[in-house]
């Protein structure tokens, strides 16, 4: 299969040149191993996967012997199954003082391995990979999204109609589906969910009810873009509130969903504290909902929520693909005022509304006036991200941004 260029390549190569070990984490099937195998072509770097029982057994029982056989430079795939390797990596790194010796991948994020990786403080770079972004699929240069007209106009993106945008939302960004390597969409996602249940969830939480968890994910997919209400999720999934809360945390830890936290500061007295729920891969959520084509998605009652999910995940990916950790929030107060997305950049807040419409109106940005910031912060350019055919503006500070420009 033809290799699909990933925007994270440059950031990874820079990160690995600055530390002995670099950990690339992210959901299953997003292309972590494929990218690193591509980057190591023509080098003497070894590859070893802990998906194989014999390799995993040695990694757990004899880390010293493991790295005698698979000596650096080396790529260790699925390192989360043998976090004891981190101590041996520290020993080797402290002897050799060579950057770039250890490339690591893992499906669980760094937070889940923090107790094991503390010994690598100052010796480990961390990057995260998500499903392919719109810019990666279309071959555009990736830039961290901010609502600045000059930056957006310089991208020279091909305009997209609303049906074409909903086709992108429907298709998602899993490389095997994007490339056509995986032909059967339903089977791909059925296998995908099963892999999480059989491998990662049982690894993290012994005795989990696989059937009940699968049903819970289906319920979660119906709550995209909503404030998290654990009691409602538990009731619909027919599980206890404690179980629902624990399973929601697992979905977030495994990078299946992400929670957008509300923005707050000392000047805002009436903001709510409940996060909103989104999927990293819209196609997975759509498959769980059972929608069979993008036209059904575009015309259903949840189309606006799924468009919002797509936009926020694209903004998120645009930042992490540069190797940066984005500061994204939303705003909602007890009077019902809401701002869908706030991007913080260099102590400047960019407020954004996200609307499915192709013809947004200025009243959609009326809540921006509720946003107050401390003295050290400023409020920058904002606007509405929507299905408009071209970039325009309400005024000097608020743009009308087509979704294809993210």
CSV table of C-alpha atoms in Angstrom, one decimal:
chain,number,residue,atom,x,y,z
A,1,UNK,CA,0.0,0.0,0.0
A,2,UNK,CA,1.1,3.6,-0.7
A,3,UNK,CA,2.4,5.3,2.5
A,4,UNK,CA,0.2,8.2,3.6
A,5,UNK,CA,2.3,11.1,4.7
A,6,UNK,CA,1.6,12.2,8.3
A,7,UNK,CA,1.9,15.8,9.5
A,8,UNK,CA,3.5,14.6,12.8
A,9,UNK,CA,6.7,13.3,11.1
A,10,UNK,CA,8.7,16.5,11.5
A,11,UNK,CA,7.7,17.1,15.1
A,12,UNK,CA,8.6,13.5,15.9
A,13,UNK,CA,12.0,13.7,14.3
A,14,UNK,CA,12.7,16.9,16.2
A,15,UNK,CA,11.5,15.5,19.5
A,16,UNK,CA,13.6,12.3,19.2
A,17,UNK,CA,16.7,14.2,18.5
A,18,UNK,CA,16.4,15.9,21.9
A,19,UNK,CA,15.9,13.0,24.2
A,20,UNK,CA,17.1,9.3,24.5
A,21,UNK,CA,13.5,8.0,24.4
A,22,UNK,CA,10.4,9.2,22.5
A,23,UNK,CA,7.0,7.8,23.2
A,24,UNK,CA,4.3,8.1,20.5
A,25,UNK,CA,0.9,7.4,22.0
A,26,UNK,CA,-2.6,7.4,20.6
A,27,UNK,CA,-5.6,5.2,19.8
A,28,UNK,CA,-5.3,1.9,18.0
A,29,UNK,CA,-5.1,1.9,14.2
A,30,UNK,CA,-4.2,5.6,13.7
A,31,UNK,CA,-0.8,4.8,12.1
A,32,UNK,CA,1.7,5.2,14.9
A,33,UNK,CA,3.8,2.1,13.9
A,34,UNK,CA,3.4,2.7,10.2
A,35,UNK,CA,4.8,6.2,10.5
A,36,UNK,CA,7.8,5.2,12.6
A,37,UNK,CA,8.6,2.2,10.3
A,38,UNK,CA,8.6,4.7,7.4
A,39,UNK,CA,10.9,7.1,9.3
A,40,UNK,CA,13.4,4.3,10.1
A,41,UNK,CA,13.7,3.0,6.6
A,42,UNK,CA,17.3,2.8,5.5
A,43,UNK,CA,18.6,2.9,9.1
A,44,UNK,CA,20.0,0.2,11.4
A,45,UNK,CA,17.1,0.7,13.9
A,46,UNK,CA,15.6,-2.6,15.0
A,47,UNK,CA,11.9,-3.2,15.4
A,48,UNK,CA,10.2,-5.3,18.0
A,49,UNK,CA,6.5,-5.7,18.8
A,50,UNK,CA,5.2,-6.6,22.3
A,51,UNK,CA,2.1,-8.0,20.6
A,52,UNK,CA,4.1,-11.2,20.2
A,53,UNK,CA,4.0,-13.4,23.3
A,54,UNK,CA,7.7,-14.4,23.3
A,55,UNK,CA,8.8,-10.8,23.0
A,56,UNK,CA,6.4,-9.7,25.7
A,57,UNK,CA,7.5,-12.5,28.1
A,58,UNK,CA,11.2,-11.5,27.8
A,59,UNK,CA,10.4,-7.8,28.1
A,60,UNK,CA,8.6,-8.4,31.4
A,61,UNK,CA,10.9,-11.0,32.9
A,62,UNK,CA,14.4,-9.9,31.7
A,63,UNK,CA,14.5,-6.2,30.5
A,64,UNK,CA,18.3,-6.3,30.5
A,65,UNK,CA,18.4,-9.4,28.2
A,66,UNK,CA,15.6,-7.9,26.1
A,67,UNK,CA,17.8,-4.9,25.2
A,68,UNK,CA,20.9,-7.0,24.7
A,69,UNK,CA,19.0,-8.8,21.9
A,70,UNK,CA,17.1,-5.7,20.7
A,71,UNK,CA,19.9,-3.2,21.3
A,72,UNK,CA,19.4,0.5,20.5
A,73,UNK,CA,18.6,2.2,18.2
A,74,UNK,CA,15.3,0.3,18.5
A,75,UNK,CA,11.6,0.8,18.0
A,76,UNK,CA,9.5,-1.0,20.7
A,77,UNK,CA,5.8,-1.3,19.7
A,78,UNK,CA,3.0,-1.5,22.3
A,79,UNK,CA,5.3,-0.7,25.2
A,80,UNK,CA,2.4,-0.2,27.6
A,81,UNK,CA,2.3,-4.0,28.1
A,82,UNK,CA,5.8,-4.0,29.6
A,83,UNK,CA,6.2,-0.7,31.5
A,84,UNK,CA,9.1,-2.2,33.4
A,85,UNK,CA,11.2,-1.6,30.3
A,86,UNK,CA,11.4,2.1,31.2
A,87,UNK,CA,13.8,1.5,34.1
A,88,UNK,CA,16.2,-0.4,31.8
A,89,UNK,CA,15.9,2.4,29.2
A,90,UNK,CA,17.0,4.8,32.0
A,91,UNK,CA,20.0,2.7,32.9
A,92,UNK,CA,21.1,2.5,29.2
A,93,UNK,CA,20.4,6.2,28.5
A,94,UNK,CA,22.5,7.3,31.5
A,95,UNK,CA,25.4,5.2,30.3
A,96,UNK,CA,25.3,6.2,26.6
A,97,UNK,CA,23.9,9.7,26.7
A,98,UNK,CA,22.6,9.3,23.1
A,99,UNK,CA,19.5,10.9,22.0
A,100,UNK,CA,17.1,9.0,19.7
A,101,UNK,CA,18.0,5.5,20.8
A,102,UNK,CA,14.5,4.4,21.9
A,103,UNK,CA,11.4,4.9,19.8
A,104,UNK,CA,8.3,3.7,21.7
A,105,UNK,CA,4.6,3.4,20.8
A,106,UNK,CA,1.6,2.8,23.1
A,107,UNK,CA,-2.1,2.8,22.9
A,108,UNK,CA,-2.5,4.1,26.4
A,109,UNK,CA,-1.5,7.7,27.0
A,110,UNK,CA,1.4,8.8,29.1
A,111,UNK,CA,-0.8,9.4,32.1
A,112,UNK,CA,-1.6,5.7,32.5
A,113,UNK,CA,2.1,4.9,32.6
A,114,UNK,CA,3.2,7.9,34.7
A,115,UNK,CA,4.2,5.8,37.7
A,116,UNK,CA,6.5,3.7,35.5
A,117,UNK,CA,8.0,6.5,33.5
A,118,UNK,CA,8.9,8.9,36.3
A,119,UNK,CA,12.4,7.5,36.2
A,120,UNK,CA,12.7,8.8,32.7
A,121,UNK,CA,12.2,12.4,33.7
A,122,UNK,CA,14.3,14.6,31.4
A,123,UNK,CA,15.0,11.6,29.2
A,124,UNK,CA,11.6,11.1,27.5
A,125,UNK,CA,9.8,13.1,24.8
A,126,UNK,CA,6.1,12.6,24.4
A,127,UNK,CA,4.0,13.0,21.3
A,128,UNK,CA,0.4,12.0,20.6
A,129,UNK,CA,-1.1,10.8,17.3
A,130,UNK,CA,-4.8,11.0,16.3
A,131,UNK,CA,-6.8,9.8,13.3
A,132,UNK,CA,-5.8,11.5,10.0
A,133,UNK,CA,-6.8,15.2,9.8
A,134,UNK,CA,-8.6,16.8,6.9
A,135,UNK,CA,-5.3,18.5,5.9
A,136,UNK,CA,-3.5,15.2,5.9
A,137,UNK,CA,-6.1,13.4,3.8
A,138,UNK,CA,-6.2,16.2,1.3
A,139,UNK,CA,-2.4,16.8,1.3
A,140,UNK,CA,-2.4,20.3,2.7
A,141,UNK,CA,0.4,21.7,4.9
A,142,UNK,CA,-0.6,21.4,8.5
A,143,UNK,CA,-0.7,24.5,10.7
A,144,UNK,CA,-2.0,25.0,14.2
A,145,UNK,CA,-5.5,26.5,13.7
A,146,UNK,CA,-6.2,30.1,14.9
A,147,UNK,CA,-8.9,32.4,13.4
A,148,UNK,CA,-6.5,34.7,11.6
A,149,UNK,CA,-7.5,35.7,8.1
A,150,UNK,CA,-4.0,36.0,6.6
A,151,UNK,CA,-3.0,32.5,7.9
A,152,UNK,CA,-6.2,30.9,6.6
A,153,UNK,CA,-6.0,32.5,3.2
A,154,UNK,CA,-2.4,31.3,2.8
A,155,UNK,CA,-3.5,27.6,3.0
A,156,UNK,CA,-5.1,27.5,-0.5
A,157,UNK,CA,-7.6,24.8,0.5
A,158,UNK,CA,-10.0,23.4,-2.1
A,159,UNK,CA,-13.6,24.6,-1.2
A,160,UNK,CA,-16.1,21.9,-0.1
A,161,UNK,CA,-19.8,21.8,-0.2
A,162,UNK,CA,-21.9,20.8,2.9
A,163,UNK,CA,-22.5,17.3,1.5
A,164,UNK,CA,-18.7,16.9,0.9
A,165,UNK,CA,-18.0,18.0,4.4
A,166,UNK,CA,-20.5,15.5,5.8
A,167,UNK,CA,-18.8,12.8,3.7
A,168,UNK,CA,-15.5,13.7,5.5
A,169,UNK,CA,-17.3,13.4,8.8
A,170,UNK,CA,-18.8,10.1,7.8
A,171,UNK,CA,-15.5,8.7,6.5
A,172,UNK,CA,-13.4,9.6,9.5
A,173,UNK,CA,-9.6,9.5,9.5
A,174,UNK,CA,-8.5,5.9,10.1
A,175,UNK,CA,-5.6,5.3,7.7
A,176,UNK,CA,-6.6,1.8,6.6
A,177,UNK,CA,-10.1,3.1,5.6
A,178,UNK,CA,-8.7,6.3,4.0
A,179,UNK,CA,-6.2,4.3,1.9
A,180,UNK,CA,-8.7,1.7,1.0
A,181,UNK,CA,-6.7,-1.1,2.6
A,182,UNK,CA,-9.7,-1.9,4.7
A,183,UNK,CA,-12.7,-2.4,2.4
A,184,UNK,CA,-15.4,-3.4,4.9
A,185,UNK,CA,-16.2,-0.4,7.1
A,186,UNK,CA,-18.5,-2.3,9.5
A,187,UNK,CA,-16.1,-5.1,10.0
A,188,UNK,CA,-13.2,-2.7,10.6
A,189,UNK,CA,-15.0,-1.0,13.4
A,190,UNK,CA,-16.5,-4.2,14.9
A,191,UNK,CA,-12.9,-5.6,15.1
A,192,UNK,CA,-11.6,-2.2,16.4
A,193,UNK,CA,-14.0,-2.2,19.3
A,194,UNK,CA,-13.4,-5.8,20.0
A,195,UNK,CA,-9.6,-5.2,20.1
A,196,UNK,CA,-10.1,-2.6,22.8
A,197,UNK,CA,-12.3,-4.9,24.9
A,198,UNK,CA,-10.1,-7.9,24.6
A,199,UNK,CA,-6.7,-6.2,24.9
A,200,UNK,CA,-6.6,-2.8,26.5
A,201,UNK,CA,-9.7,-2.8,28.7
A,202,UNK,CA,-8.9,-6.2,30.2
A,203,UNK,CA,-5.3,-5.1,30.7
A,204,UNK,CA,-6.5,-2.0,32.6
A,205,UNK,CA,-9.6,-3.3,34.3
A,206,UNK,CA,-9.8,-7.0,35.2
A,207,UNK,CA,-13.2,-8.6,35.0
A,208,UNK,CA,-14.9,-5.9,32.7
A,209,UNK,CA,-18.2,-6.9,31.2
A,210,UNK,CA,-17.4,-6.8,27.5
A,211,UNK,CA,-21.0,-6.9,26.3
A,212,UNK,CA,-22.1,-4.3,28.8
A,213,UNK,CA,-19.2,-2.0,27.8
A,214,UNK,CA,-20.0,-2.4,24.1
A,215,UNK,CA,-23.5,-1.3,24.8
A,216,UNK,CA,-22.2,1.6,26.9
A,217,UNK,CA,-20.1,2.9,24.0
A,218,UNK,CA,-23.3,2.9,21.8
A,219,UNK,CA,-25.1,5.0,24.4
A,220,UNK,CA,-22.1,7.4,24.6
A,221,UNK,CA,-22.2,7.9,20.8
A,222,UNK,CA,-25.8,9.3,21.1
A,223,UNK,CA,-24.5,12.0,23.5
A,224,UNK,CA,-21.9,13.6,21.2
A,225,UNK,CA,-21.6,17.4,21.9
A,226,UNK,CA,-23.6,17.2,25.1
A,227,UNK,CA,-22.7,18.1,28.7
A,228,UNK,CA,-21.7,14.9,30.4
A,229,UNK,CA,-24.5,13.6,32.6
A,230,UNK,CA,-23.2,10.3,34.1
A,231,UNK,CA,-26.6,9.5,35.7
A,232,UNK,CA,-28.3,9.7,32.3
A,233,UNK,CA,-25.6,7.6,30.6
A,234,UNK,CA,-25.9,5.0,33.4
A,235,UNK,CA,-29.7,4.8,33.1
A,236,UNK,CA,-29.7,4.4,29.3
A,237,UNK,CA,-26.9,1.8,29.4
A,238,UNK,CA,-28.6,0.0,32.4
A,239,UNK,CA,-25.5,0.1,34.6
A,240,UNK,CA,-24.8,1.7,37.9
A,241,UNK,CA,-23.6,5.3,38.1
A,242,UNK,CA,-20.3,4.2,39.5
A,243,UNK,CA,-19.8,1.8,36.5
A,244,UNK,CA,-20.8,4.4,34.0
A,245,UNK,CA,-18.3,6.9,35.5
A,246,UNK,CA,-15.5,4.3,35.5
A,247,UNK,CA,-16.2,3.3,31.9
A,248,UNK,CA,-16.3,6.9,30.8
A,249,UNK,CA,-12.9,7.5,32.3
A,250,UNK,CA,-11.6,4.4,30.5
A,251,UNK,CA,-12.9,5.7,27.2
A,252,UNK,CA,-11.1,9.0,27.7
A,253,UNK,CA,-7.9,7.3,28.9
A,254,UNK,CA,-7.9,5.1,25.8
A,255,UNK,CA,-8.3,8.1,23.5
A,256,UNK,CA,-11.7,6.9,22.1
A,257,UNK,CA,-13.4,10.0,23.5
A,258,UNK,CA,-12.2,13.4,24.8
A,259,UNK,CA,-13.9,15.7,27.2
A,260,UNK,CA,-13.8,19.5,26.5
A,261,UNK,CA,-13.5,21.3,29.8
A,262,UNK,CA,-15.3,24.6,30.5
A,263,UNK,CA,-13.3,27.8,30.6
A,264,UNK,CA,-13.3,29.7,33.9
A,265,UNK,CA,-11.3,32.4,35.7
A,266,UNK,CA,-11.6,34.6,38.7
A,267,UNK,CA,-13.8,37.2,36.9
A,268,UNK,CA,-16.4,34.7,35.7
A,269,UNK,CA,-18.7,33.9,38.7
A,270,UNK,CA,-21.6,32.0,37.0
A,271,UNK,CA,-19.8,29.5,34.7
A,272,UNK,CA,-20.7,25.8,34.9
A,273,UNK,CA,-18.1,23.1,35.6
A,274,UNK,CA,-19.4,20.2,33.5
A,275,UNK,CA,-17.4,19.1,30.5
A,276,UNK,CA,-18.8,18.2,27.0
A,277,UNK,CA,-18.2,14.9,25.3
A,278,UNK,CA,-16.7,14.2,21.9
A,279,UNK,CA,-15.2,11.3,19.9
A,280,UNK,CA,-11.7,11.5,18.4
A,281,UNK,CA,-12.9,9.6,15.3
A,282,UNK,CA,-16.3,10.7,14.1
A,283,UNK,CA,-16.7,7.7,11.9
A,284,UNK,CA,-16.5,5.4,14.9
A,285,UNK,CA,-19.3,7.2,16.6
A,286,UNK,CA,-21.3,7.2,13.4
A,287,UNK,CA,-20.8,3.4,13.0
A,288,UNK,CA,-22.0,3.0,16.6
A,289,UNK,CA,-25.2,5.0,15.8
A,290,UNK,CA,-25.9,2.8,12.7
A,291,UNK,CA,-26.1,5.5,10.1
A,292,UNK,CA,-25.4,4.0,6.7
A,293,UNK,CA,-24.5,7.0,4.6
A,294,UNK,CA,-23.5,10.7,5.0
A,295,UNK,CA,-26.9,11.9,3.7
A,296,UNK,CA,-28.6,10.3,6.7
A,297,UNK,CA,-26.1,11.9,9.0
A,298,UNK,CA,-26.5,15.3,7.4
A,299,UNK,CA,-30.2,15.3,7.8
A,300,UNK,CA,-30.6,13.7,11.3
A,301,UNK,CA,-31.4,15.5,14.5
A,302,UNK,CA,-27.8,15.1,15.7
A,303,UNK,CA,-26.1,16.4,12.5
A,304,UNK,CA,-25.2,19.7,14.2
A,305,UNK,CA,-23.6,17.9,17.2
A,306,UNK,CA,-21.6,15.7,14.9
A,307,UNK,CA,-20.5,18.7,12.8
A,308,UNK,CA,-19.4,20.4,16.0
A,309,UNK,CA,-17.5,17.2,17.0
A,310,UNK,CA,-15.7,17.2,13.6
A,311,UNK,CA,-14.7,20.8,13.8
A,312,UNK,CA,-13.3,20.6,17.4
A,313,UNK,CA,-11.4,17.3,16.7
A,314,UNK,CA,-9.9,18.9,13.5
A,315,UNK,CA,-8.8,22.0,15.5
A,316,UNK,CA,-7.3,19.6,18.1
A,317,UNK,CA,-5.5,17.6,15.5
A,318,UNK,CA,-4.1,20.7,13.8
A,319,UNK,CA,-2.3,21.5,17.1
A,320,UNK,CA,-1.0,18.1,18.2
A,321,UNK,CA,0.3,17.5,14.6
A,322,UNK,CA,2.8,20.3,15.3
A,323,UNK,CA,3.9,18.6,18.5
A,324,UNK,CA,2.0,21.1,20.6
A,325,UNK,CA,-0.6,20.5,23.3
A,326,UNK,CA,-3.6,22.7,22.5
A,327,UNK,CA,-5.5,24.7,25.2
A,328,UNK,CA,-9.1,24.2,24.2
A,329,UNK,CA,-12.2,25.0,26.2
A,330,UNK,CA,-15.8,26.0,25.8
A,331,UNK,CA,-17.8,28.6,27.8
A,332,UNK,CA,-21.3,28.2,29.3
A,333,UNK,CA,-22.8,30.2,32.2
A,334,UNK,CA,-25.9,29.7,34.3
A,335,UNK,CA,-27.7,32.3,32.2
A,336,UNK,CA,-27.5,30.0,29.2
A,337,UNK,CA,-24.8,32.0,27.3
A,338,UNK,CA,-22.5,29.6,25.5
A,339,UNK,CA,-19.3,29.8,23.3
A,340,UNK,CA,-18.7,26.4,21.5
A,341,UNK,CA,-14.9,26.7,21.5
A,342,UNK,CA,-12.2,28.9,23.0
A,343,UNK,CA,-8.6,28.5,21.8
A,344,UNK,CA,-5.9,29.9,24.1
A,345,UNK,CA,-2.7,31.0,22.4
A,346,UNK,CA,0.0,33.1,24.1
A,347,UNK,CA,-2.4,34.5,26.7
A,348,UNK,CA,-4.9,35.4,24.0
A,349,UNK,CA,-8.4,33.8,23.8
A,350,UNK,CA,-10.1,33.2,20.5
A,351,UNK,CA,-13.9,32.6,20.9
A,352,UNK,CA,-15.6,30.5,18.2
A,353,UNK,CA,-19.1,29.4,17.4
A,354,UNK,CA,-19.6,26.2,15.4
A,355,UNK,CA,-22.7,26.0,13.2
A,356,UNK,CA,-23.8,23.6,10.5
A,357,UNK,CA,-25.4,26.4,8.4
A,358,UNK,CA,-23.8,27.8,5.3
A,359,UNK,CA,-25.2,31.3,6.1
A,360,UNK,CA,-24.3,32.3,9.6
A,361,UNK,CA,-25.7,35.5,11.2
A,362,UNK,CA,-24.0,37.9,13.6
A,363,UNK,CA,-26.4,37.0,16.4
A,364,UNK,CA,-24.5,33.7,16.7
A,365,UNK,CA,-21.5,35.6,18.2
A,366,UNK,CA,-23.6,37.5,20.8
A,367,UNK,CA,-22.3,35.4,23.7
A,368,UNK,CA,-18.7,36.6,23.0
A,369,UNK,CA,-19.5,39.7,25.1
A,370,UNK,CA,-19.9,37.6,28.2
A,371,UNK,CA,-16.2,36.5,28.0
A,372,UNK,CA,-14.1,38.3,30.5
A,373,UNK,CA,-10.4,37.7,31.0
A,374,UNK,CA,-7.8,38.6,33.7
A,375,UNK,CA,-5.5,41.5,33.1
A,376,UNK,CA,-2.6,39.4,31.7
A,377,UNK,CA,-4.9,38.0,29.0
A,378,UNK,CA,-6.5,39.5,25.9
A,379,UNK,CA,-9.5,38.4,23.7
A,380,UNK,CA,-8.3,38.0,20.1
A,381,UNK,CA,-10.0,37.3,16.8
A,382,UNK,CA,-13.0,35.0,16.8
A,383,UNK,CA,-15.9,34.1,14.6
A,384,UNK,CA,-18.1,31.3,13.3
A,385,UNK,CA,-16.9,28.0,11.8
A,386,UNK,CA,-19.6,26.8,9.4
A,387,UNK,CA,-20.3,25.5,5.9
A,388,UNK,CA,-19.9,28.8,4.2
A,389,UNK,CA,-18.4,28.5,0.7
A,390,UNK,CA,-15.6,31.1,1.3
A,391,UNK,CA,-13.8,33.1,4.0
A,392,UNK,CA,-15.5,36.3,5.0
A,393,UNK,CA,-16.2,38.4,8.1
A,394,UNK,CA,-18.9,40.0,10.3
A,395,UNK,CA,-16.5,42.7,11.4
A,396,UNK,CA,-12.8,43.4,11.9
A,397,UNK,CA,-12.7,40.9,14.9
A,398,UNK,CA,-15.0,38.1,13.8
A,399,UNK,CA,-14.6,35.9,10.8
A,400,UNK,CA,-16.9,33.5,8.9
A,401,UNK,CA,-14.7,30.5,8.5
A,402,UNK,CA,-15.5,27.6,6.2
A,403,UNK,CA,-14.8,24.2,7.9
A,404,UNK,CA,-12.6,23.1,5.1
A,405,UNK,CA,-10.0,25.8,6.1
A,406,UNK,CA,-9.3,24.2,9.5
